[in-house]
Coordinates of C-alpha atoms in Angstrom, one line a residue:
X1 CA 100.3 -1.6 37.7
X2 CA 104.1 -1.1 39.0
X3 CA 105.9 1.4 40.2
X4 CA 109.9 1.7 39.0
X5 CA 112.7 3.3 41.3
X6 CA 116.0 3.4 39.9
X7 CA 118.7 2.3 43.0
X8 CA 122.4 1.7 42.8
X9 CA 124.2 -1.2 44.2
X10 CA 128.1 -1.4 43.3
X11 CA 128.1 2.1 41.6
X12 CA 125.7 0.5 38.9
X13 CA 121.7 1.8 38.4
X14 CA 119.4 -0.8 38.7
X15 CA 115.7 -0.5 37.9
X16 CA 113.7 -1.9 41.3
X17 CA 109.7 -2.7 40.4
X18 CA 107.0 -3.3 42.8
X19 CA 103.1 -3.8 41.9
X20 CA 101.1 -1.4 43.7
X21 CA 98.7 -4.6 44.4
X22 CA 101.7 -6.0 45.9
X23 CA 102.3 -3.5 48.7
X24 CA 99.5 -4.7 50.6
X25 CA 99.4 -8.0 52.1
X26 CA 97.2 -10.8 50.1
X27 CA 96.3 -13.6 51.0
X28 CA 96.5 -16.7 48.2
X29 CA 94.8 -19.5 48.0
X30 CA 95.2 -20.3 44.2
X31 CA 98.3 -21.0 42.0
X32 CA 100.0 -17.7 40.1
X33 CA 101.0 -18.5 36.6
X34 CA 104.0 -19.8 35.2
X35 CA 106.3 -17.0 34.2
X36 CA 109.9 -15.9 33.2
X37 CA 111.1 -12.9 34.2
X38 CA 114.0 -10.4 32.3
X39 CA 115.1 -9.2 36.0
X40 CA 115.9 -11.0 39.3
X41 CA 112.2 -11.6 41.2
X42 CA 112.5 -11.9 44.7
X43 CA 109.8 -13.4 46.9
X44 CA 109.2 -13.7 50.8
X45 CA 106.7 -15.6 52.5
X46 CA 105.1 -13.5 55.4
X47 CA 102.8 -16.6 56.5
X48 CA 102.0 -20.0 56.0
X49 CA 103.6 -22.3 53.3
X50 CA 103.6 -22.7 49.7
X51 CA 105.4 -24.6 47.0
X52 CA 107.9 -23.0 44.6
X53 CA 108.1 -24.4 41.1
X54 CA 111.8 -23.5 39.1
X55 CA 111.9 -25.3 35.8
X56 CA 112.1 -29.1 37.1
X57 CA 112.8 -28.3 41.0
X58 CA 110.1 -27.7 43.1
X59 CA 110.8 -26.0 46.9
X60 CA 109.0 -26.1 50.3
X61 CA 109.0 -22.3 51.5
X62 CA 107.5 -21.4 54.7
X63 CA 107.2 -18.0 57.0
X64 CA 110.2 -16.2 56.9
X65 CA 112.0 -17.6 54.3
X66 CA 112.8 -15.9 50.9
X67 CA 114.2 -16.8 47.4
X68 CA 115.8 -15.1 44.5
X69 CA 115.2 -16.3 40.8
X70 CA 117.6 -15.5 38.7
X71 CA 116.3 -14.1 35.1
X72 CA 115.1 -16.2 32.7
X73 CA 114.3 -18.8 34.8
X74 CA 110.2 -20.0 34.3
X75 CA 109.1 -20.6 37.6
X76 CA 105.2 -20.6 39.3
X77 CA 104.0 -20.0 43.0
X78 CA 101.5 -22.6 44.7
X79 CA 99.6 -22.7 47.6
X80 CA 100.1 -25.8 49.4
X81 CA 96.7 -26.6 51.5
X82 CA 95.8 -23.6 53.3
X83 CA 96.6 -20.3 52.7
X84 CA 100.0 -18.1 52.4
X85 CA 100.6 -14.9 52.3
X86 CA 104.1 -13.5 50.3
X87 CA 105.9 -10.2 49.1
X88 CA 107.4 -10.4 45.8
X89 CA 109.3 -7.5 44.0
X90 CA 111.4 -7.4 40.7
X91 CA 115.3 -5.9 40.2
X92 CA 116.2 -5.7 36.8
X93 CA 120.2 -5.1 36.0
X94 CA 121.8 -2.0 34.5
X95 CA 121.9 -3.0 31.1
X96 CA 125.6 -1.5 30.6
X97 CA 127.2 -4.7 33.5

């Protein structure tokens, strides 16, 4: 379950959605799926390290760092050994720019 704000960045509305699930800190120990989104996803590591999969590049993220995937872009999330723990939310473009 998500919740949708509408912002404005540049005088144009964008639709901002975060998962309920994902205000709260989890910690992962398993792969999340492979997905495509139709909006940008952004994700932050809050601790430890994982591995990023985007199409045929994979990426090293640890604590602090973040990442923005562009739309239609299939990408996964995995836990490199040990645990991580991330925040991810999803901005989805005004449809009219």
């Amino acid at each position: 379950m998500s919740e949708q704000q509408g912002i404005r960045i540049n005088n144009l509305n964008w639709d901002l959605s975060v998962g309920i699930a994902e205000l709260s800190r989890s910690r992962y120990g398993i792969s999340r799926a492979r997905h495509c989104n139709t909006g940008y996803e952004v994700t932050v590591v809050l601790q430890g390290n994982c591995l990023l999969d985007v199409e045929d590049s994979h990426y090293t993220l640890s604590q602090g760092q973040a990442v923005i995937i562009a739309p239609g872009r299939y990408h996964s999330l995995r836990s490199l050994p040990g645990e991580f723990d991330h925040f991810t939310f999803r901005m989805t473009p005004p449809k009219s720019g």
